[in-house]
Short mmCIF file of C-alpha atoms in Angstrom, two decimals:
data_model
loop_
_atom_site.label_atom_id
_atom_site.label_comp_id
_atom_site.label_asym_id
_atom_site.label_seq_id
_atom_site.Cartn_x
_atom_site.Cartn_y
_atom_site.Cartn_z
CA UNK F 1 121.91 99.23 114.22
CA UNK F 2 122.42 101.52 117.08
CA UNK F 3 125.61 101.41 119.06
CA UNK F 4 125.58 100.36 122.63
CA UNK F 5 128.06 100.96 125.30
CA UNK F 6 129.16 100.36 128.58
CA UNK F 7 127.79 96.78 128.80
CA UNK F 8 127.01 95.72 132.66
CA UNK F 9 128.05 92.02 133.75
CA UNK F 10 125.96 92.24 136.94
CA UNK F 11 122.24 91.25 136.74
CA UNK F 12 119.98 93.81 138.37
CA UNK F 13 117.00 92.20 139.78
CA UNK F 14 115.59 94.63 142.52
CA UNK F 15 114.13 98.04 142.65
CA UNK F 16 116.98 99.09 145.14
CA UNK F 17 119.39 97.66 143.12
CA UNK F 18 118.31 99.63 139.96
CA UNK F 19 118.08 102.93 142.20
CA UNK F 20 121.47 102.31 143.28
CA UNK F 21 122.76 101.88 139.43
CA UNK F 22 120.94 104.71 138.33
CA UNK F 23 120.48 107.44 140.78
CA UNK F 24 123.81 109.26 139.91
CA UNK F 25 122.13 110.39 136.98
CA UNK F 26 119.48 112.34 138.89
CA UNK F 27 121.87 113.58 141.28
CA UNK F 28 124.04 114.97 138.11
CA UNK F 29 121.13 116.42 136.69
CA UNK F 30 119.90 118.26 140.12
CA UNK F 31 123.29 119.60 141.34
CA UNK F 32 123.81 121.35 137.70
CA UNK F 33 120.11 122.67 137.29
CA UNK F 34 120.76 124.00 141.00
CA UNK F 35 123.91 125.57 139.82
CA UNK F 36 122.71 126.79 136.64
CA UNK F 37 119.45 128.32 137.46
CA UNK F 38 120.86 131.34 139.28
CA UNK F 39 123.51 131.82 136.87
CA UNK F 40 121.00 132.02 134.07
CA UNK F 41 118.93 134.10 136.32
CA UNK F 42 121.86 136.64 136.63
CA UNK F 43 122.33 136.46 132.96
CA UNK F 44 118.83 137.39 132.02
CA UNK F 45 118.84 140.30 134.24
CA UNK F 46 121.71 141.60 132.82
CA UNK F 47 120.84 141.20 129.67
CA UNK F 48 117.29 142.67 130.21
CA UNK F 49 115.71 139.19 129.17
CA UNK F 50 112.84 139.35 131.18
CA UNK F 51 109.03 138.68 130.72
CA UNK F 52 107.42 141.93 131.59
CA UNK F 53 103.65 142.09 132.97
CA UNK F 54 100.48 143.16 131.04
CA UNK F 55 96.95 143.14 131.67
CA UNK F 56 95.79 140.03 130.27
CA UNK F 57 98.00 136.65 129.69
CA UNK F 58 101.03 137.98 132.34
CA UNK F 59 99.56 139.17 135.83
CA UNK F 60 102.36 138.95 137.51
CA UNK F 61 103.32 142.67 139.35
CA UNK F 62 107.05 143.11 138.09
CA UNK F 63 109.28 141.88 135.07
CA UNK F 64 110.52 138.46 135.82
CA UNK F 65 113.69 136.99 133.96
CA UNK F 66 113.51 134.15 131.46
CA UNK F 67 116.53 131.28 130.87
CA UNK F 68 114.81 128.76 133.33
CA UNK F 69 114.57 126.87 130.27
CA UNK F 70 118.04 127.04 129.57
CA UNK F 71 118.93 125.75 132.92
CA UNK F 72 116.92 122.64 133.10
CA UNK F 73 118.24 122.20 129.64
CA UNK F 74 121.60 121.96 130.96
CA UNK F 75 120.62 119.62 134.04
CA UNK F 76 118.70 117.17 131.42
CA UNK F 77 121.89 117.07 129.31
CA UNK F 78 124.14 116.63 132.33
CA UNK F 79 122.20 113.72 133.45
CA UNK F 80 122.27 112.25 129.62
CA UNK F 81 125.91 112.70 129.70
CA UNK F 82 126.49 111.08 132.84
CA UNK F 83 124.92 108.18 131.31
CA UNK F 84 127.38 107.68 128.50
CA UNK F 85 130.24 108.00 131.63
CA UNK F 86 128.73 105.30 133.80
CA UNK F 87 130.47 102.09 133.71
CA UNK F 88 127.61 99.72 134.45
CA UNK F 89 124.75 101.20 132.12
CA UNK F 90 123.81 99.87 128.75
CA UNK F 91 123.00 102.90 126.32
CA UNK F 92 122.18 103.18 122.64
CA UNK F 93 124.09 106.27 121.91
CA UNK F 94 122.38 106.95 118.28
CA UNK F 95 119.16 107.30 119.97
CA UNK F 96 120.09 108.86 123.10
CA UNK F 97 122.56 111.69 121.43
CA UNK F 98 119.62 111.99 118.97
CA UNK F 99 117.07 112.75 121.40
CA UNK F 100 119.75 115.29 123.58
CA UNK F 101 120.09 117.22 119.86
CA UNK F 102 116.19 117.37 119.59
CA UNK F 103 116.01 118.61 123.28
CA UNK F 104 118.51 121.08 122.55
CA UNK F 105 116.90 122.09 119.51
CA UNK F 106 113.35 122.29 120.99
CA UNK F 107 115.01 124.53 123.66
CA UNK F 108 116.48 126.76 121.24
CA UNK F 109 112.99 127.22 119.46
CA UNK F 110 111.29 127.86 122.77
CA UNK F 111 114.15 130.37 123.92
CA UNK F 112 113.48 132.52 120.22
CA UNK F 113 110.03 132.38 121.19
CA UNK F 114 110.86 133.74 124.49
CA UNK F 115 112.87 136.59 122.97
CA UNK F 116 111.10 137.79 119.81
CA UNK F 117 107.47 135.88 120.46
CA UNK F 118 107.14 133.54 117.17
CA UNK F 119 103.89 133.14 115.22
CA UNK F 120 101.97 130.00 116.26
CA UNK F 121 102.16 128.42 112.63
CA UNK F 122 106.06 129.11 112.66
CA UNK F 123 106.72 127.46 116.12
CA UNK F 124 104.05 124.26 115.22
CA UNK F 125 106.21 124.06 111.77
CA UNK F 126 109.27 124.00 113.90
CA UNK F 127 107.67 121.50 116.25
CA UNK F 128 107.04 119.18 113.46
CA UNK F 129 110.62 119.43 112.13
CA UNK F 130 111.89 118.12 115.55
CA UNK F 131 109.48 115.40 115.72
CA UNK F 132 110.47 114.46 112.37
CA UNK F 133 113.76 114.40 113.49
CA UNK F 134 112.87 111.81 116.22
CA UNK F 135 110.90 109.77 113.45
CA UNK F 136 114.20 109.31 111.59
CA UNK F 137 115.73 108.11 114.93
CA UNK F 138 113.56 105.44 114.78
CA UNK F 139 111.06 106.37 117.54
CA UNK F 140 107.62 105.61 116.84
CA UNK F 141 107.92 102.38 114.66
CA UNK F 142 107.41 99.86 117.21
CA UNK F 143 104.71 102.05 119.11
CA UNK F 144 102.50 101.78 115.62
CA UNK F 145 103.35 98.12 115.15
CA UNK F 146 101.77 97.39 119.13
CA UNK F 147 98.73 99.17 117.99
CA UNK F 148 98.30 97.61 114.35
CA UNK F 149 98.45 94.03 116.15
CA UNK F 150 95.32 95.28 117.98
CA UNK F 151 93.41 95.39 114.85
CA UNK F 152 95.13 92.93 112.70
CA UNK F 153 95.38 89.20 114.07
CA UNK F 154 97.86 87.95 111.32
CA UNK F 155 101.14 89.78 110.05
CA UNK F 156 100.94 90.36 106.32
CA UNK F 157 100.31 93.32 103.77
CA UNK F 158 97.45 94.87 105.59
CA UNK F 159 99.79 95.31 109.00
CA UNK F 160 102.56 96.66 107.22
CA UNK F 161 100.06 99.45 105.33
CA UNK F 162 98.72 100.32 108.54
CA UNK F 163 102.18 101.02 109.94
CA UNK F 164 102.79 103.29 106.97
CA UNK F 165 99.64 105.12 107.23
CA UNK F 166 99.87 105.69 111.00
CA UNK F 167 103.08 106.00 111.80
CA UNK F 168 104.17 109.66 111.05
CA UNK F 169 100.77 111.10 112.03
CA UNK F 170 100.80 109.52 115.37
CA UNK F 171 104.40 110.46 115.97
CA UNK F 172 103.59 113.84 115.16
CA UNK F 173 100.35 114.03 117.57
CA UNK F 174 102.18 112.45 120.39
CA UNK F 175 105.53 114.86 120.02
CA UNK F 176 103.47 118.23 119.12
CA UNK F 177 100.82 117.45 121.56
CA UNK F 178 103.07 117.00 124.52
CA UNK F 179 104.91 119.96 123.70
CA UNK F 180 102.11 122.20 123.55
CA UNK F 181 100.26 120.61 126.60
CA UNK F 182 103.33 121.35 128.80
CA UNK F 183 103.53 124.96 127.43
CA UNK F 184 100.11 125.51 128.28
CA UNK F 185 100.42 124.27 131.49
CA UNK F 186 103.26 126.64 132.34
CA UNK F 187 100.92 129.48 133.61
CA UNK F 188 101.44 129.73 137.44
CA UNK F 189 104.64 129.73 139.42
CA UNK F 190 106.09 126.52 139.81
CA UNK F 191 103.09 124.66 137.90
CA UNK F 192 104.53 123.29 134.92
CA UNK F 193 108.05 122.44 136.34
CA UNK F 194 106.23 120.46 139.78
CA UNK F 195 103.92 118.78 137.27
CA UNK F 196 106.21 117.33 134.63
CA UNK F 197 108.69 116.55 137.77
CA UNK F 198 105.62 114.23 139.28
CA UNK F 199 104.95 112.83 135.67
CA UNK F 200 108.63 112.07 135.58
CA UNK F 201 108.48 109.97 138.74
CA UNK F 202 105.97 108.46 136.95
CA UNK F 203 107.78 107.51 134.29
CA UNK F 204 110.74 106.16 136.26
CA UNK F 205 108.12 103.81 138.32
CA UNK F 206 107.28 102.28 134.96
CA UNK F 207 110.43 102.32 133.33
CA UNK F 208 112.26 100.55 136.38
CA UNK F 209 109.36 97.77 136.33
CA UNK F 210 109.93 97.14 132.88
CA UNK F 211 113.29 96.85 133.59
CA UNK F 212 113.32 94.30 135.80
CA UNK F 213 110.17 91.93 135.02
CA UNK F 214 109.97 92.46 131.26
CA UNK F 215 112.20 90.76 128.64
CA UNK F 216 112.50 93.93 126.10
CA UNK F 217 115.12 94.73 123.54
CA UNK F 218 115.38 98.48 125.46
CA UNK F 219 115.05 99.52 129.11
CA UNK F 220 117.61 101.92 130.09
CA UNK F 221 116.53 104.68 128.00
CA UNK F 222 113.42 105.03 129.57
CA UNK F 223 115.24 105.29 133.06
CA UNK F 224 118.00 107.64 132.01
CA UNK F 225 115.46 110.33 130.38
CA UNK F 226 112.93 109.84 133.58
CA UNK F 227 115.57 110.46 136.21
CA UNK F 228 117.53 113.10 134.19
CA UNK F 229 114.54 115.42 133.79
CA UNK F 230 113.31 114.61 137.33
CA UNK F 231 116.65 115.92 138.55
CA UNK F 232 116.56 119.08 136.33
CA UNK F 233 112.88 120.19 137.47
CA UNK F 234 113.70 119.57 141.20
CA UNK F 235 116.81 121.92 140.93
CA UNK F 236 114.65 124.57 139.10
CA UNK F 237 111.72 124.25 141.19
CA UNK F 238 113.31 126.29 144.34
CA UNK F 239 113.87 129.25 142.55
CA UNK F 240 110.42 129.04 140.57
CA UNK F 241 107.81 128.27 143.10
CA UNK F 242 105.82 131.17 144.06
CA UNK F 243 106.58 134.22 144.23
CA UNK F 244 108.97 133.02 141.22
CA UNK F 245 112.60 134.32 140.99
CA UNK F 246 113.07 132.74 137.40
CA UNK F 247 110.67 131.90 134.89
CA UNK F 248 110.99 128.69 132.71
CA UNK F 249 109.64 130.00 129.53
CA UNK F 250 108.85 128.46 126.45
CA UNK F 251 112.48 127.18 126.40
CA UNK F 252 111.92 124.67 129.50
CA UNK F 253 108.21 124.12 129.10
CA UNK F 254 108.89 122.74 125.24
CA UNK F 255 111.88 121.00 126.46
CA UNK F 256 109.72 119.06 129.35
CA UNK F 257 106.89 118.36 126.95
CA UNK F 258 109.63 116.68 124.15
CA UNK F 259 111.06 114.52 127.04
CA UNK F 260 107.92 113.23 128.08
CA UNK F 261 106.70 112.66 124.33
CA UNK F 262 110.04 110.70 123.62
CA UNK F 263 109.19 108.39 126.87
CA UNK F 264 105.92 107.74 125.91
CA UNK F 265 107.30 106.75 122.61
CA UNK F 266 109.91 104.42 124.34
CA UNK F 267 107.41 102.78 126.08
CA UNK F 268 105.70 101.79 122.86
CA UNK F 269 108.64 100.05 122.09
CA UNK F 270 107.32 97.32 124.61
CA UNK F 271 105.01 96.36 121.62
CA UNK F 272 102.13 96.04 124.19
CA UNK F 273 99.61 98.62 123.87
CA UNK F 274 99.13 98.61 127.80
CA UNK F 275 102.46 100.45 128.51
CA UNK F 276 101.74 103.39 126.07
CA UNK F 277 98.25 103.74 127.30
CA UNK F 278 99.71 103.63 130.59
CA UNK F 279 101.92 106.45 129.83
CA UNK F 280 99.93 108.45 128.68
CA UNK F 281 97.56 108.59 131.59
CA UNK F 282 100.87 109.31 133.47
CA UNK F 283 100.96 112.38 131.38
CA UNK F 284 97.04 113.05 131.98
CA UNK F 285 97.04 116.50 133.58
CA UNK F 286 98.47 118.36 130.75
CA UNK F 287 96.50 116.33 128.24
CA UNK F 288 93.29 117.17 130.08
CA UNK F 289 94.08 120.85 130.17
CA UNK F 290 95.07 120.76 126.30
CA UNK F 291 92.05 118.88 125.27
CA UNK F 292 89.95 121.63 127.90
CA UNK F 293 91.52 124.51 126.23
CA UNK F 294 90.75 123.19 122.54
CA UNK F 295 87.39 122.66 123.20
CA UNK F 296 86.40 125.81 125.37
CA UNK F 297 88.13 127.95 122.14
CA UNK F 298 86.21 125.85 119.45
CA UNK F 299 83.07 125.77 121.43
CA UNK F 300 83.13 129.92 122.20
CA UNK F 301 84.20 130.49 118.60
CA UNK F 302 87.79 131.45 119.61
CA UNK F 303 90.88 131.13 117.53
CA UNK F 304 92.62 127.42 118.75
CA UNK F 305 95.88 129.05 118.98
CA UNK F 306 95.01 132.26 120.79
CA UNK F 307 95.68 132.52 124.20
CA UNK F 308 93.56 133.16 127.34
CA UNK F 309 93.20 132.88 131.15
CA UNK F 310 90.61 130.13 131.20
CA UNK F 311 92.59 126.88 131.94
CA UNK F 312 91.63 125.24 134.91
CA UNK F 313 94.46 126.88 136.89
CA UNK F 314 92.97 130.01 136.04
CA UNK F 315 89.35 129.08 137.10
CA UNK F 316 90.45 127.72 140.09
CA UNK F 317 92.44 131.08 140.92
CA UNK F 318 89.53 133.23 139.84
CA UNK F 319 87.32 130.90 142.24
CA UNK F 320 89.36 132.34 145.14
CA UNK F 321 92.15 129.98 145.85
CA UNK F 322 95.77 131.57 145.93
CA UNK F 323 98.46 130.71 143.43
CA UNK F 324 100.24 128.02 146.14
CA UNK F 325 96.42 126.36 146.77
CA UNK F 326 96.14 126.02 143.17
CA UNK F 327 99.54 124.59 142.48
CA UNK F 328 99.39 122.18 145.37
CA UNK F 329 96.00 120.75 143.95
CA UNK F 330 97.40 120.28 140.59
CA UNK F 331 100.26 118.53 142.11
CA UNK F 332 97.66 116.21 143.93
CA UNK F 333 95.83 115.83 140.47
CA UNK F 334 99.10 114.65 138.79
CA UNK F 335 99.86 112.14 141.48
CA UNK F 336 96.11 110.71 140.79
CA UNK F 337 97.05 110.41 137.20
CA UNK F 338 100.33 109.16 137.77
CA UNK F 339 98.83 106.04 140.16
CA UNK F 340 96.13 105.42 137.88
CA UNK F 341 98.63 105.12 134.91
CA UNK F 342 101.08 103.12 136.87
CA UNK F 343 98.27 100.70 137.53
CA UNK F 344 98.92 98.99 134.50
CA UNK F 345 101.92 97.07 136.77
CA UNK F 346 99.28 95.22 138.83
CA UNK F 347 96.16 95.10 136.30
CA UNK F 348 95.43 93.08 133.14
CA UNK F 349 95.42 95.17 129.81
CA UNK F 350 91.13 94.74 130.02
CA UNK F 351 90.94 95.88 133.48
CA UNK F 352 93.69 98.65 133.12
CA UNK F 353 91.80 100.12 130.00
CA UNK F 354 88.56 99.93 132.17
CA UNK F 355 90.18 101.96 135.19
CA UNK F 356 91.73 104.41 132.83
CA UNK F 357 88.19 104.99 131.09
CA UNK F 358 86.72 105.60 134.49
CA UNK F 359 89.49 108.10 135.27
CA UNK F 360 88.87 110.10 131.90
CA UNK F 361 84.91 109.87 132.62
CA UNK F 362 85.52 111.52 136.22
CA UNK F 363 87.83 114.17 134.74
CA UNK F 364 84.89 114.81 132.15
CA UNK F 365 82.24 114.93 134.80
CA UNK F 366 84.27 117.42 137.08
CA UNK F 367 84.69 119.88 133.74
CA UNK F 368 80.92 119.66 133.53
CA UNK F 369 80.03 119.88 136.97
CA UNK F 370 82.39 122.95 137.51
CA UNK F 371 81.31 124.70 133.85
CA UNK F 372 85.09 124.85 133.02
CA UNK F 373 84.38 125.14 128.91
CA UNK F 374 83.26 128.91 129.87
CA UNK F 375 85.55 131.38 128.45
CA UNK F 376 87.13 134.33 130.54
CA UNK F 377 84.65 137.16 131.03
CA UNK F 378 81.96 134.96 131.53
CA UNK F 379 82.94 134.13 135.37
CA UNK F 380 83.63 136.31 138.28
CA UNK F 381 86.98 137.41 137.89
CA UNK F 382 89.26 137.46 141.21
CA UNK F 383 92.67 138.82 141.44
CA UNK F 384 95.06 137.51 138.79
CA UNK F 385 98.39 138.37 140.72
CA UNK F 386 100.54 135.72 141.54
CA UNK F 387 100.41 135.82 145.02
#
C-alpha cells in the first residue's frame, strides 16, 4: 500500500478552488525552469556540449548548446517536490517518487545519447527498462483491467488471464511509444516543448474534471504531473523558440514523452476506457506524426529507426512555410486534438469514440490529400535553415 501524505480536511468543489490549491506547483516549475535554462546553456557552451549542424538532419546554421532537457527536468522535479511540501495536497509518495526516479533515469539516458549517440536498439532497451520500472510501481494494472472489462462481461479466470496477457505489452507500448513520439516531434525550434506544454494543459483539464466530479481512489498525481510539466515547458520555451538559444535534446524530449505516458496510465486508473482514450487523443499530434513516420519508412523500404527529414513539419517547411509558421500550425493542431480529447467530459463514451473516429479519419484524409507518405527527395526541397 502506497503511503499518502499531507491529507487535506477541506473539500474542494470548484475549478477555481482546485487551481488555487495546485497553482504553486506550476509556479515553482516555471521559476526553476526559467532560472535553470540560461545556466544550463552557459554550462553547455563552456563544456562544448553543442549540436553541430550537418547537411541532412541538422539544418541549423551554427552550433547550438544542448542541456535544455536538464533544465526542464530540474523544473519538473521541483514541481513534484513542491507537492510533497504542500500542506493540503494528498500524494502517494511511492508512486510519485518512483515516477520522479523514472523521469530522471530517462533524462540521463537521453543526455547520454545527446553526448555520445546511442545505437537505436540500446536506447530502445533502456526505454523498456524504465517502462518495467513503472510497471513495478503498479502503473498500468487498472488500465488493463478496464480494457478487459470491455471484452469480458463477468469477472473470473478469463479476465485475470487477459490481464496477465495484456498488461506488460500494453504498458511497454504506451511508455516506449510516447517517449519516441515526443522525440520524433522535436525537429524545429520551439516545437516539442510547445506541443507538449499544450498537451500537459489538456491533461490538466481532464485531471481537474476527474478530481471534482468522479469518485476515484486517485486524483492528485494527475494534476501534479501535468502542472509540473506545463510549468517546466513554459519556462524553457522562451529560450527555445526560433531562433533557438538552446536545444531540448533527447534528454528533454524523452522526459516530456515519459511524463505524458505516465499520465495516460494514470487516467487508466479511472477504470473507464473513455478516460484513457481521451488522454490518448490529447496526445494525438505526436502519435500521428510517429505513425506517419513509421508508415512512410515502411512503405518506402527504409529502416524504421533511421532518421529522415520527411516528418509532417518538415514537409510543411519544404512547401514554403517558415519555421515559426509551421510551429504555429502545429500548436493549433495540438489544441484541436486537445479539444477533441477533452470532449469526453461532455459526451457519453459511445459518442466520444465516434468523435475520435471522425478525428482520426480526418487526419488520415489530410495525410492522403497532401501526399505526406512521400520520402525526402521525392518532393521539391526548400531552404531548411531554421529561420
